[in-house]
Amino acid sequence: MTEIATPEEWDNLSRPVPEWFQNSPFGIFIHWGAYSVPAWAEPIGALGTIDDHEWFKHNPYAEWYYNTIRIDGSPAQQHHKEEFGGEDYDAFLDQWKAEQFDPADWVDLFKFAGADYVVPTTKHHDGIALWDAPGTGERNTVRRGPGKDLIGEIARAVEDKGLKLGLYYSGGLDWHVRPFPPHTTSESVHDTSRPKDAGYAEYAYNHVVDLVDKYRPHVLWNDIEWPDAGKHFGAHGLGTLFEHFYSAVPDGVVNDRWGATHQDYGTSEYEAARENESGSEWENCRGIGFSFGYNQVEGPEQSLTGRQLARHLTDVVSRGGHFLLNVGPRADGTIPDIQRQALTGLGHWMADAKQYLVGARPLEGAPVTDQGDSWVRWVDRGTEVVAFVDSLGDGAEAALTLDTGTFDVAQASVEGPGGTVEAAADGLKVTLSPDRPGPAIVRIPRA
């Protein structure tokens, strides 16, 4: 057995983060799978705000349906019995037809929303591959269900529209190839009930190498962990996989969910793993609602609007991060109206705002942000700073207190339809437009 690599060996993979990623504030995640057929979960709240016992038994992630229906006494298990007679999960693969799948339409929407990169799931924890993955036999979307290489079609559409392709892969879990009892704790997910053996490490390695060779993604987005027996630089080792990826895609990046090995950037998810947001490069991911996979139970009350997405994106960028926003298509391939409207609303704001987010960095010593009903986030663009100003209530005005010796407040301006700005005794007064698509974009030159 090849020994696990040392920290020094992993450190040898470290290199500067490519400029394209540094200048890509916004990406689109896509969770689409056999779980999109039942499309059911309890929308109880955001990851990181609910304790383990409650979370797993009432899991709001529709893509975790296969796990949740196996937890005795869970509402999902009862729903599965009532709606589907308790049938085998794999029946959903055959019922998943993707008959209205139009990847060009998807990517048009993503590009309008201002996205820089797109990350579809290639294999989630249920083990069903969205391409003809080696070793999966008939259990993939080319052989069953949609009858298509869904990843190949998405990849071509992304390339055609000039965006970067990333690929999600669940290296940490595969409930089909390595079945375990259902997860009911975070410990079981990340340690006690995940596959760690060399056989599964080789299986996952062959998948990811195939993805790299076929589609040349710029992001490898692994989830949960990587089998411990594969954390080496030998045959079918994770170190060898990273070397192969960087050789094939020299400006590619990998996330941090490979265990204690190597990463180009950290990740947080909803409110979980926020400690990873302190690194030099990090990315927050979340859905428009509380689920990644499409959840028919979710409505407007669980979903962010375009204006709320604009605030979330701005908040992330103002703190030095990237934002990966998930879209969960229906089984037929259509994007639900709530999600489409949110992305369209965000796009109307991004038409003016994106140029001020690209390459922006956190403003050191930024003035106070939220004041009363006012919501303010700051970014540094070298010769100027930009304040993104919104109201959390009905207020139409916001005051920005600034050092008038440091900033040329007389030359401040608002870009786009967000409102107007004028100099005040101790800074600026921003009058917000009632029909603004997102925060007002206030440019303030340095004196």
C-alpha positions as a LaTeX table, in Angstrom:
\begin{tabular}{lrrr}
\hline
Residue & $x$ (\AA) & $y$ (\AA) & $z$ (\AA) \\
\hline
Met1 & 0.00 & 0.00 & 0.00 \\
Thr2 & 1.31 & 3.46 & $-0.94$ \\
Glu3 & 1.86 & 5.69 & 2.07 \\
Ile4 & $-0.25$ & 8.78 & 2.60 \\
Ala5 & 1.55 & 11.88 & 1.36 \\
Thr6 & 3.27 & 14.21 & 3.78 \\
Pro7 & 2.22 & 17.85 & 4.32 \\
Glu8 & 5.41 & 18.90 & 2.50 \\
Glu9 & 4.40 & 16.89 & $-0.58$ \\
Trp10 & 0.99 & 18.57 & $-0.65$ \\
Asp11 & 2.65 & 21.96 & $-0.17$ \\
Asn12 & 4.64 & 21.39 & $-3.35$ \\
Leu13 & 1.36 & 21.69 & $-5.30$ \\
Ser14 & 0.77 & 25.23 & $-4.05$ \\
Arg15 & 0.94 & 28.05 & $-6.62$ \\
Pro16 & $-0.57$ & 31.48 & $-7.19$ \\
Val17 & $-4.32$ & 31.51 & $-7.76$ \\
Pro18 & $-4.92$ & 32.22 & $-11.47$ \\
Glu19 & $-5.94$ & 35.75 & $-12.37$ \\
Trp20 & $-9.15$ & 34.62 & $-14.07$ \\
Phe21 & $-10.43$ & 33.17 & $-10.77$ \\
Gln22 & $-9.39$ & 36.20 & $-8.75$ \\
Asn23 & $-11.48$ & 38.29 & $-11.17$ \\
Ser24 & $-14.53$ & 35.99 & $-11.15$ \\
Pro25 & $-16.79$ & 37.07 & $-8.33$ \\
Phe26 & $-19.84$ & 35.03 & $-9.33$ \\
Gly27 & $-20.50$ & 31.45 & $-10.39$ \\
Ile28 & $-23.54$ & 29.24 & $-10.95$ \\
Phe29 & $-23.85$ & 25.82 & $-9.30$ \\
Ile30 & $-26.23$ & 23.24 & $-10.86$ \\
His31 & $-27.70$ & 20.36 & $-8.84$ \\
Trp32 & $-29.66$ & 18.12 & $-11.20$ \\
Gly33 & $-30.20$ & 14.42 & $-10.79$ \\
Ala34 & $-32.62$ & 11.56 & $-10.25$ \\
Tyr35 & $-33.56$ & 13.34 & $-7.00$ \\
Ser36 & $-35.15$ & 16.01 & $-9.21$ \\
Val37 & $-37.99$ & 13.55 & $-9.94$ \\
Pro38 & $-39.41$ & 13.33 & $-6.38$ \\
Ala39 & $-38.12$ & 16.88 & $-5.77$ \\
Trp40 & $-39.17$ & 16.83 & $-2.14$ \\
Ala41 & $-37.68$ & 17.98 & 1.16 \\
Glu42 & $-38.77$ & 19.88 & 4.23 \\
Pro43 & $-37.65$ & 23.53 & 3.90 \\
Ile44 & $-36.73$ & 23.90 & 7.57 \\
Gly45 & $-33.87$ & 26.38 & 7.23 \\
Ala46 & $-30.25$ & 27.00 & 6.24 \\
Leu47 & $-27.30$ & 24.70 & 6.83 \\
Gly48 & $-25.33$ & 25.89 & 9.83 \\
Thr49 & $-28.39$ & 27.10 & 11.74 \\
Ile50 & $-29.95$ & 23.72 & 12.69 \\
Asp51 & $-28.58$ & 20.96 & 14.93 \\
Asp52 & $-27.58$ & 17.58 & 13.51 \\
His53 & $-30.51$ & 15.47 & 14.73 \\
Glu54 & $-33.08$ & 17.87 & 13.36 \\
Trp55 & $-31.10$ & 18.47 & 10.17 \\
Phe56 & $-30.76$ & 14.89 & 8.96 \\
Lys57 & $-34.23$ & 13.65 & 9.87 \\
His58 & $-35.86$ & 16.72 & 8.30 \\
Asn59 & $-33.18$ & 17.44 & 5.69 \\
Pro60 & $-34.08$ & 20.49 & 3.54 \\
Tyr61 & $-31.68$ & 19.32 & 0.80 \\
Ala62 & $-33.82$ & 17.60 & $-1.85$ \\
Glu63 & $-30.66$ & 16.07 & $-3.35$ \\
Trp64 & $-30.29$ & 14.09 & $-0.11$ \\
Tyr65 & $-33.68$ & 12.37 & $-0.67$ \\
Tyr66 & $-32.05$ & 8.92 & $-1.02$ \\
Asn67 & $-30.55$ & 9.28 & 2.47 \\
Thr68 & $-33.51$ & 10.92 & 4.18 \\
Ile69 & $-36.08$ & 8.31 & 3.05 \\
Arg70 & $-33.96$ & 5.63 & 4.77 \\
Ile71 & $-34.17$ & 7.32 & 8.17 \\
Asp72 & $-36.94$ & 5.59 & 10.11 \\
Gly73 & $-39.67$ & 7.97 & 11.19 \\
Ser74 & $-38.61$ & 10.77 & 8.89 \\
Pro75 & $-41.37$ & 12.71 & 7.10 \\
Ala76 & $-39.50$ & 12.04 & 3.84 \\
Gln77 & $-39.78$ & 8.29 & 4.42 \\
Gln78 & $-43.52$ & 8.66 & 4.97 \\
His79 & $-43.84$ & 10.87 & 1.88 \\
His80 & $-41.94$ & 8.29 & $-0.18$ \\
Lys81 & $-44.30$ & 5.51 & 0.93 \\
Glu82 & $-47.40$ & 7.55 & 0.21 \\
Glu83 & $-46.36$ & 9.05 & $-3.11$ \\
Phe84 & $-44.18$ & 6.31 & $-4.60$ \\
Gly85 & $-45.11$ & 3.17 & $-2.72$ \\
Gly86 & $-41.63$ & 3.01 & $-1.26$ \\
Glu87 & $-40.17$ & 2.02 & $-4.64$ \\
Asp88 & $-36.43$ & 1.67 & $-5.18$ \\
Tyr89 & $-34.61$ & 4.99 & $-5.57$ \\
Asp90 & $-33.15$ & 3.95 & $-8.93$ \\
Ala91 & $-36.64$ & 4.00 & $-10.45$ \\
Phe92 & $-36.24$ & 7.79 & $-10.47$ \\
Leu93 & $-33.29$ & 7.48 & $-12.85$ \\
Asp94 & $-35.56$ & 5.84 & $-15.42$ \\
Gln95 & $-38.31$ & 8.42 & $-14.81$ \\
Trp96 & $-35.88$ & 11.31 & $-15.31$ \\
Lys97 & $-36.28$ & 12.20 & $-18.99$ \\
Ala98 & $-34.89$ & 15.77 & $-19.29$ \\
Glu99 & $-37.21$ & 16.19 & $-22.26$ \\
Gln100 & $-37.07$ & 20.01 & $-22.22$ \\
Phe101 & $-33.36$ & 20.33 & $-21.46$ \\
Asp102 & $-31.91$ & 23.30 & $-23.35$ \\
Pro103 & $-28.38$ & 23.99 & $-22.12$ \\
Ala104 & $-27.95$ & 27.03 & $-24.37$ \\
Asp105 & $-31.00$ & 28.62 & $-22.75$ \\
Trp106 & $-29.61$ & 27.84 & $-19.29$ \\
Val107 & $-26.27$ & 29.42 & $-20.00$ \\
Asp108 & $-27.88$ & 32.47 & $-21.63$ \\
Leu109 & $-29.71$ & 33.02 & $-18.34$ \\
Phe110 & $-26.55$ & 32.46 & $-16.28$ \\
Lys111 & $-24.59$ & 34.88 & $-18.43$ \\
Phe112 & $-27.34$ & 37.51 & $-18.20$ \\
Ala113 & $-27.23$ & 37.12 & $-14.41$ \\
Gly114 & $-23.53$ & 38.05 & $-14.55$ \\
Ala115 & $-21.93$ & 34.64 & $-13.94$ \\
Asp116 & $-18.27$ & 34.01 & $-14.71$ \\
Tyr117 & $-18.20$ & 30.24 & $-14.27$ \\
Val118 & $-20.68$ & 27.33 & $-14.16$ \\
Val119 & $-20.32$ & 24.20 & $-12.00$ \\
Pro120 & $-22.74$ & 21.32 & $-12.74$ \\
Thr121 & $-22.85$ & 18.21 & $-10.57$ \\
Thr122 & $-21.36$ & 15.23 & $-12.41$ \\
Lys123 & $-22.05$ & 12.64 & $-9.70$ \\
His124 & $-23.78$ & 13.39 & $-6.43$ \\
His125 & $-23.87$ & 11.19 & $-3.33$ \\
Asp126 & $-26.47$ & 8.88 & $-4.93$ \\
Gly127 & $-23.69$ & 7.69 & $-7.27$ \\
Ile128 & $-25.58$ & 8.36 & $-10.52$ \\
Ala129 & $-23.23$ & 9.83 & $-13.13$ \\
Leu130 & $-24.38$ & 12.49 & $-15.60$ \\
Trp131 & $-21.91$ & 11.26 & $-18.20$ \\
Asp132 & $-20.84$ & 7.78 & $-19.33$ \\
Ala133 & $-18.49$ & 7.39 & $-16.39$ \\
Pro134 & $-16.09$ & 4.43 & $-16.34$ \\
Gly135 & $-17.19$ & 1.62 & $-14.07$ \\
Thr136 & $-20.79$ & 2.78 & $-13.71$ \\
Gly137 & $-22.21$ & 0.24 & $-16.17$ \\
Glu138 & $-25.80$ & 1.21 & $-16.99$ \\
Arg139 & $-26.16$ & 3.52 & $-13.98$ \\
Asn140 & $-25.61$ & 6.83 & $-15.73$ \\
Thr141 & $-27.62$ & 9.28 & $-17.82$ \\
Val142 & $-26.20$ & 8.07 & $-21.13$ \\
Arg143 & $-27.45$ & 4.51 & $-20.61$ \\
Arg144 & $-30.67$ & 5.24 & $-18.73$ \\
Gly145 & $-33.09$ & 8.06 & $-18.02$ \\
Pro146 & $-32.24$ & 11.10 & $-20.15$ \\
Gly147 & $-30.16$ & 8.99 & $-22.55$ \\
Lys148 & $-27.63$ & 11.83 & $-22.89$ \\
Asp149 & $-24.19$ & 12.97 & $-21.87$ \\
Leu150 & $-25.60$ & 15.85 & $-19.86$ \\
Ile151 & $-22.18$ & 17.09 & $-18.75$ \\
Gly152 & $-20.93$ & 17.17 & $-22.35$ \\
Glu153 & $-23.93$ & 19.22 & $-23.46$ \\
Ile154 & $-23.60$ & 21.68 & $-20.58$ \\
Ala155 & $-19.84$ & 21.95 & $-21.16$ \\
Arg156 & $-20.33$ & 22.86 & $-24.83$ \\
Ala157 & $-22.95$ & 25.48 & $-24.00$ \\
Val158 & $-20.71$ & 27.04 & $-21.34$ \\
Glu159 & $-17.76$ & 27.17 & $-23.74$ \\
Asp160 & $-19.93$ & 28.60 & $-26.54$ \\
Lys161 & $-21.00$ & 31.49 & $-24.28$ \\
Gly162 & $-17.44$ & 32.27 & $-23.18$ \\
Leu163 & $-17.80$ & 31.25 & $-19.52$ \\
Lys164 & $-15.50$ & 28.96 & $-17.52$ \\
Leu165 & $-16.55$ & 25.39 & $-16.76$ \\
Gly166 & $-16.22$ & 23.85 & $-13.33$ \\
Leu167 & $-17.26$ & 20.31 & $-12.38$ \\
Tyr168 & $-18.65$ & 19.07 & $-9.07$ \\
Tyr169 & $-17.89$ & 15.49 & $-8.05$ \\
Ser170 & $-18.82$ & 13.68 & $-4.84$ \\
Gly171 & $-15.55$ & 12.00 & $-3.96$ \\
Gly172 & $-16.51$ & 11.65 & $-0.32$ \\
Leu173 & $-19.74$ & 9.66 & $-0.60$ \\
Asp174 & $-21.32$ & 7.15 & $-2.97$ \\
Trp175 & $-24.37$ & 5.51 & $-1.43$ \\
His176 & $-24.60$ & 2.96 & $-4.27$ \\
Val177 & $-21.01$ & 1.78 & $-4.72$ \\
Arg178 & $-20.25$ & 1.93 & $-0.99$ \\
Pro179 & $-23.56$ & 1.62 & 0.87 \\
Phe180 & $-23.59$ & 2.54 & 4.55 \\
Pro181 & $-26.51$ & 3.00 & 6.95 \\
Pro182 & $-28.22$ & 6.38 & 6.48 \\
His183 & $-26.35$ & 9.39 & 7.80 \\
Thr184 & $-27.84$ & 10.93 & 10.92 \\
Thr185 & $-24.82$ & 12.95 & 12.11 \\
Ser186 & $-22.14$ & 15.14 & 10.56 \\
Glu187 & $-19.55$ & 12.76 & 11.98 \\
Ser188 & $-21.00$ & 9.89 & 9.95 \\
Val189 & $-20.83$ & 12.01 & 6.78 \\
His190 & $-17.28$ & 13.22 & 7.21 \\
Asp191 & $-15.71$ & 10.26 & 9.01 \\
Thr192 & $-17.37$ & 7.11 & 10.28 \\
Ser193 & $-19.67$ & 6.33 & 7.33 \\
Arg194 & $-17.73$ & 7.46 & 4.30 \\
Pro195 & $-15.69$ & 5.11 & 2.10 \\
Lys196 & $-11.96$ & 5.27 & 2.78 \\
Asp197 & $-10.70$ & 2.15 & 0.97 \\
Ala198 & $-8.28$ & 1.87 & $-1.96$ \\
Gly199 & $-10.90$ & 0.32 & $-4.26$ \\
Tyr200 & $-13.21$ & 3.30 & $-3.97$ \\
Ala201 & $-10.24$ & 5.68 & $-4.24$ \\
Glu202 & $-9.36$ & 4.11 & $-7.61$ \\
Tyr203 & $-13.02$ & 4.27 & $-8.73$ \\
Ala204 & $-13.24$ & 7.99 & $-7.90$ \\
Tyr205 & $-9.81$ & 8.71 & $-9.39$ \\
Asn206 & $-10.82$ & 7.14 & $-12.70$ \\
His207 & $-13.98$ & 9.26 & $-12.76$ \\
Val208 & $-12.26$ & 12.57 & $-12.14$ \\
Val209 & $-9.43$ & 11.86 & $-14.60$ \\
Asp210 & $-12.08$ & 11.02 & $-17.21$ \\
Leu211 & $-13.86$ & 14.32 & $-16.49$ \\
Val212 & $-10.60$ & 16.25 & $-16.86$ \\
Asp213 & $-9.67$ & 14.50 & $-20.10$ \\
Lys214 & $-13.12$ & 14.81 & $-21.69$ \\
Tyr215 & $-14.20$ & 18.31 & $-20.61$ \\
Arg216 & $-11.11$ & 20.26 & $-19.47$ \\
Pro217 & $-12.82$ & 22.03 & $-16.54$ \\
His218 & $-11.21$ & 25.09 & $-14.97$ \\
Val219 & $-12.56$ & 24.16 & $-11.51$ \\
Leu220 & $-12.56$ & 20.78 & $-9.79$ \\
Trp221 & $-15.17$ & 21.05 & $-7.04$ \\
Asn222 & $-14.99$ & 17.97 & $-4.85$ \\
Asp223 & $-17.47$ & 17.40 & $-2.04$ \\
Ile224 & $-17.25$ & 16.03 & 1.51 \\
Glu225 & $-13.79$ & 14.35 & 1.48 \\
Trp226 & $-11.57$ & 11.93 & $-0.46$ \\
Pro227 & $-10.98$ & 8.27 & 0.44 \\
Asp228 & $-8.04$ & 8.12 & 2.82 \\
Ala229 & $-6.32$ & 5.23 & 1.03 \\
Gly230 & $-6.01$ & 7.42 & $-2.06$ \\
Lys231 & $-4.25$ & 10.38 & $-0.44$ \\
His232 & $-0.86$ & 9.78 & $-2.01$ \\
Phe233 & 1.18 & 10.47 & $-5.15$ \\
Gly234 & 1.28 & 6.89 & $-6.45$ \\
Ala235 & $-0.94$ & 5.13 & $-8.97$ \\
His236 & $-4.54$ & 6.34 & $-8.65$ \\
Gly237 & $-3.46$ & 8.76 & $-5.91$ \\
Leu238 & $-5.02$ & 12.14 & $-5.27$ \\
Gly239 & $-1.65$ & 13.87 & $-5.63$ \\
Thr240 & $-1.24$ & 12.27 & $-9.05$ \\
Leu241 & $-4.76$ & 13.41 & $-9.92$ \\
Phe242 & $-3.94$ & 17.02 & $-9.01$ \\
Glu243 & $-0.74$ & 16.85 & $-11.08$ \\
His244 & $-2.69$ & 15.50 & $-14.05$ \\
Phe245 & $-5.30$ & 18.25 & $-13.72$ \\
Tyr246 & $-2.76$ & 21.08 & $-13.53$ \\
Ser247 & $-0.90$ & 19.63 & $-16.51$ \\
Ala248 & $-4.10$ & 19.47 & $-18.57$ \\
Val249 & $-5.47$ & 22.82 & $-17.34$ \\
Pro250 & $-2.55$ & 24.97 & $-16.12$ \\
Asp251 & $-4.85$ & 27.75 & $-14.91$ \\
Gly252 & $-7.29$ & 25.40 & $-13.20$ \\
Val253 & $-8.23$ & 25.56 & $-9.50$ \\
Val254 & $-9.44$ & 23.04 & $-6.92$ \\
Asn255 & $-11.56$ & 23.63 & $-3.84$ \\
Asp256 & $-10.88$ & 22.55 & $-0.27$ \\
Arg257 & $-13.06$ & 19.46 & 0.21 \\
Trp258 & $-10.41$ & 16.79 & $-0.38$ \\
Gly259 & $-9.54$ & 16.27 & 3.28 \\
Ala260 & $-6.33$ & 17.66 & 4.75 \\
Thr261 & $-4.45$ & 17.59 & 1.45 \\
His262 & $-4.33$ & 20.49 & $-1.03$ \\
Gln263 & $-6.56$ & 23.39 & $-2.06$ \\
Asp264 & $-6.51$ & 26.58 & $-4.10$ \\
Tyr265 & $-9.44$ & 28.13 & $-2.22$ \\
Gly266 & $-11.71$ & 27.52 & 0.76 \\
Thr267 & $-15.48$ & 27.07 & 0.80 \\
Ser268 & $-18.42$ & 27.85 & 3.06 \\
Glu269 & $-22.00$ & 26.66 & 2.58 \\
Tyr270 & $-24.96$ & 28.77 & 3.66 \\
Glu271 & $-23.99$ & 29.56 & 7.29 \\
Ala272 & $-21.71$ & 26.53 & 7.76 \\
Ala273 & $-17.89$ & 26.50 & 7.64 \\
Arg274 & $-17.76$ & 30.29 & 7.93 \\
Glu275 & $-14.27$ & 29.91 & 9.40 \\
Asn276 & $-13.10$ & 29.20 & 5.83 \\
Glu277 & $-14.05$ & 32.74 & 4.84 \\
Ser278 & $-10.92$ & 34.15 & 6.42 \\
Gly279 & $-8.51$ & 32.78 & 3.81 \\
Ser280 & $-7.01$ & 34.70 & 0.92 \\
Glu281 & $-9.35$ & 32.99 & $-1.57$ \\
Trp282 & $-12.74$ & 31.59 & $-0.61$ \\
Glu283 & $-16.20$ & 30.93 & $-2.01$ \\
Asn284 & $-19.63$ & 30.81 & $-0.38$ \\
Cys285 & $-22.24$ & 28.54 & $-1.95$ \\
Arg286 & $-25.96$ & 28.35 & $-1.36$ \\
Gly287 & $-29.25$ & 27.85 & $-3.19$ \\
Ile288 & $-31.89$ & 30.43 & $-4.01$ \\
Gly289 & $-33.96$ & 28.58 & $-1.39$ \\
Phe290 & $-32.81$ & 26.18 & 1.32 \\
Ser291 & $-32.15$ & 23.28 & $-1.08$ \\
Phe292 & $-29.67$ & 22.71 & $-3.90$ \\
Gly293 & $-31.73$ & 20.14 & $-5.81$ \\
Tyr294 & $-35.16$ & 21.33 & $-7.01$ \\
Asn295 & $-37.66$ & 21.19 & $-4.15$ \\
Gln296 & $-41.28$ & 21.55 & $-5.18$ \\
Val297 & $-42.22$ & 22.37 & $-1.57$ \\
Glu298 & $-40.28$ & 25.64 & $-1.58$ \\
Gly299 & $-42.07$ & 28.86 & $-2.43$ \\
Pro300 & $-41.33$ & 32.59 & $-2.42$ \\
Glu301 & $-41.14$ & 32.66 & 1.38 \\
Gln302 & $-38.07$ & 30.38 & 1.30 \\
Ser303 & $-36.44$ & 31.96 & $-1.77$ \\
Leu304 & $-34.19$ & 34.97 & $-2.29$ \\
Thr305 & $-35.24$ & 37.63 & $-4.78$ \\
Gly306 & $-32.92$ & 39.19 & $-7.32$ \\
Arg307 & $-32.41$ & 42.17 & $-5.03$ \\
Gln308 & $-31.56$ & 39.92 & $-2.07$ \\
Leu309 & $-29.13$ & 37.98 & $-4.25$ \\
Ala310 & $-27.46$ & 41.26 & $-5.21$ \\
Arg311 & $-26.98$ & 42.04 & $-1.52$ \\
His312 & $-25.61$ & 38.59 & $-0.77$ \\
Leu313 & $-23.17$ & 38.71 & $-3.68$ \\
Thr314 & $-22.00$ & 42.18 & $-2.68$ \\
Asp315 & $-21.55$ & 41.15 & 0.94 \\
Val316 & $-19.41$ & 38.17 & $-0.09$ \\
Val317 & $-17.25$ & 40.21 & $-2.47$ \\
Ser318 & $-16.83$ & 43.00 & 0.09 \\
Arg319 & $-15.29$ & 40.41 & 2.43 \\
Gly320 & $-12.94$ & 39.01 & $-0.23$ \\
Gly321 & $-14.96$ & 36.05 & $-1.45$ \\
His322 & $-16.64$ & 34.56 & $-4.50$ \\
Phe323 & $-20.32$ & 33.58 & $-4.59$ \\
Leu324 & $-21.46$ & 30.27 & $-6.10$ \\
Leu325 & $-25.25$ & 30.41 & $-6.43$ \\
Asn326 & $-27.11$ & 27.18 & $-7.06$ \\
Val327 & $-29.83$ & 26.51 & $-9.62$ \\
Gly328 & $-31.92$ & 23.35 & $-9.27$ \\
Pro329 & $-33.71$ & 22.47 & $-12.53$ \\
Arg330 & $-36.83$ & 20.33 & $-12.67$ \\
Ala331 & $-36.52$ & 16.76 & $-13.93$ \\
Asp332 & $-37.72$ & 17.87 & $-17.36$ \\
Gly333 & $-34.83$ & 20.33 & $-17.64$ \\
Thr334 & $-36.74$ & 23.57 & $-17.10$ \\
Ile335 & $-35.61$ & 26.11 & $-14.53$ \\
Pro336 & $-38.42$ & 26.91 & $-12.06$ \\
Asp337 & $-39.97$ & 30.37 & $-12.41$ \\
Ile338 & $-38.94$ & 31.48 & $-8.90$ \\
Gln339 & $-35.30$ & 30.74 & $-9.72$ \\
Arg340 & $-35.47$ & 32.22 & $-13.22$ \\
Gln341 & $-37.04$ & 35.44 & $-11.93$ \\
Ala342 & $-34.39$ & 35.76 & $-9.20$ \\
Leu343 & $-31.55$ & 35.32 & $-11.70$ \\
Thr344 & $-33.17$ & 37.76 & $-14.14$ \\
Gly345 & $-33.61$ & 40.35 & $-11.40$ \\
Leu346 & $-29.99$ & 39.92 & $-10.38$ \\
Gly347 & $-28.96$ & 40.32 & $-14.00$ \\
His348 & $-30.69$ & 43.69 & $-14.33$ \\
Trp349 & $-28.59$ & 44.93 & $-11.40$ \\
Met350 & $-25.38$ & 43.24 & $-12.57$ \\
Ala351 & $-25.59$ & 45.05 & $-15.92$ \\
Asp352 & $-24.32$ & 48.11 & $-14.02$ \\
Ala353 & $-22.74$ & 46.55 & $-10.95$ \\
Lys354 & $-20.56$ & 43.73 & $-12.22$ \\
Gln355 & $-17.74$ & 45.95 & $-13.47$ \\
Tyr356 & $-17.34$ & 47.25 & $-9.91$ \\
Leu357 & $-17.21$ & 43.75 & $-8.41$ \\
Val358 & $-14.63$ & 42.27 & $-10.80$ \\
Gly359 & $-11.19$ & 42.66 & $-9.27$ \\
Ala360 & $-12.59$ & 44.45 & $-6.21$ \\
Arg361 & $-10.95$ & 43.89 & $-2.86$ \\
Pro362 & $-12.14$ & 44.48 & 0.71 \\
Leu363 & $-11.70$ & 48.07 & 1.90 \\
Glu364 & $-9.38$ & 48.12 & 4.90 \\
Gly365 & $-10.79$ & 50.18 & 7.73 \\
Ala366 & $-14.13$ & 50.49 & 5.93 \\
Pro367 & $-16.58$ & 52.95 & 7.49 \\
Val368 & $-19.48$ & 51.58 & 9.50 \\
Thr369 & $-21.71$ & 49.44 & 7.31 \\
Asp370 & $-25.31$ & 49.02 & 8.50 \\
Gln371 & $-26.75$ & 52.08 & 10.20 \\
Gly372 & $-30.38$ & 51.85 & 11.28 \\
Asp373 & $-32.32$ & 50.75 & 8.20 \\
Ser374 & $-29.35$ & 51.39 & 5.93 \\
Trp375 & $-27.36$ & 48.50 & 4.43 \\
Val376 & $-23.87$ & 49.39 & 3.14 \\
Arg377 & $-20.96$ & 47.33 & 1.81 \\
Trp378 & $-17.60$ & 48.71 & 0.66 \\
Val379 & $-14.99$ & 47.59 & $-1.87$ \\
Asp380 & $-11.61$ & 49.02 & $-2.80$ \\
Arg381 & $-10.80$ & 49.62 & $-6.47$ \\
Gly382 & $-7.50$ & 51.45 & $-6.07$ \\
Thr383 & $-8.16$ & 55.02 & $-7.20$ \\
Glu384 & $-11.71$ & 54.89 & $-5.87$ \\
Val385 & $-13.88$ & 53.08 & $-3.38$ \\
Val386 & $-17.38$ & 51.88 & $-4.10$ \\
Ala387 & $-20.19$ & 51.82 & $-1.56$ \\
Phe388 & $-23.15$ & 49.57 & $-2.30$ \\
Val389 & $-26.08$ & 51.13 & $-0.47$ \\
Asp390 & $-29.53$ & 49.69 & 0.17 \\
Ser391 & $-32.33$ & 49.98 & 2.69 \\
Leu392 & $-33.55$ & 47.15 & 4.90 \\
Gly393 & $-36.79$ & 48.96 & 5.60 \\
Asp394 & $-38.88$ & 51.68 & 3.95 \\
Gly395 & $-36.18$ & 54.33 & 4.21 \\
Ala396 & $-35.41$ & 56.28 & 1.05 \\
Glu397 & $-32.19$ & 57.86 & 2.30 \\
Ala398 & $-28.88$ & 56.69 & 3.70 \\
Ala399 & $-26.03$ & 58.68 & 5.21 \\
Leu400 & $-22.41$ & 57.71 & 4.51 \\
Thr401 & $-20.00$ & 59.13 & 7.06 \\
Leu402 & $-16.60$ & 59.62 & 5.42 \\
Asp403 & $-13.28$ & 61.33 & 6.02 \\
Thr404 & $-13.63$ & 64.20 & 3.53 \\
Gly405 & $-9.87$ & 64.66 & 3.58 \\
Thr406 & $-9.36$ & 61.13 & 2.24 \\
Phe407 & $-12.23$ & 61.03 & $-0.25$ \\
Asp408 & $-13.37$ & 63.52 & $-2.87$ \\
Val409 & $-17.02$ & 63.49 & $-1.88$ \\
Ala410 & $-17.84$ & 66.31 & $-4.29$ \\
Gln411 & $-17.05$ & 63.97 & $-7.18$ \\
Ala412 & $-19.08$ & 61.01 & $-5.87$ \\
Ser413 & $-21.58$ & 59.55 & $-8.33$ \\
Val414 & $-24.20$ & 56.83 & $-8.57$ \\
Glu415 & $-23.94$ & 54.35 & $-11.42$ \\
Gly416 & $-27.17$ & 52.96 & $-12.84$ \\
Pro417 & $-30.75$ & 53.49 & $-11.66$ \\
Gly418 & $-30.15$ & 53.01 & $-7.92$ \\
Gly419 & $-30.60$ & 56.61 & $-6.80$ \\
Thr420 & $-28.70$ & 59.87 & $-6.38$ \\
Val421 & $-25.92$ & 61.15 & $-4.15$ \\
Glu422 & $-24.89$ & 64.54 & $-2.81$ \\
Ala423 & $-22.18$ & 65.84 & $-0.52$ \\
Ala424 & $-23.10$ & 66.39 & 3.12 \\
Ala425 & $-21.28$ & 67.97 & 6.06 \\
Asp426 & $-19.68$ & 64.73 & 7.22 \\
Gly427 & $-19.76$ & 62.67 & 4.01 \\
Leu428 & $-22.54$ & 61.79 & 1.61 \\
Lys429 & $-26.32$ & 61.53 & 1.49 \\
Val430 & $-27.69$ & 58.82 & $-0.79$ \\
Thr431 & $-31.30$ & 59.04 & $-1.97$ \\
Leu432 & $-32.46$ & 55.59 & $-3.02$ \\
Ser433 & $-34.70$ & 54.99 & $-6.02$ \\
Pro434 & $-37.86$ & 53.04 & $-5.08$ \\
Asp435 & $-37.60$ & 50.82 & $-8.17$ \\
Arg436 & $-33.89$ & 50.02 & $-7.88$ \\
Pro437 & $-32.98$ & 46.43 & $-8.89$ \\
Gly438 & $-30.38$ & 46.19 & $-6.13$ \\
Pro439 & $-28.13$ & 48.31 & $-3.94$ \\
Ala440 & $-27.22$ & 51.74 & $-5.26$ \\
Ile441 & $-23.65$ & 51.81 & $-6.62$ \\
Val442 & $-21.86$ & 54.85 & $-5.22$ \\
Arg443 & $-18.41$ & 55.64 & $-6.64$ \\
Ile444 & $-16.19$ & 57.82 & $-4.46$ \\
Pro445 & $-12.77$ & 58.92 & $-5.80$ \\
Arg446 & $-9.87$ & 59.13 & $-3.42$ \\
Ala447 & $-8.76$ & 62.70 & $-2.76$ \\
\hline
\end{tabular}
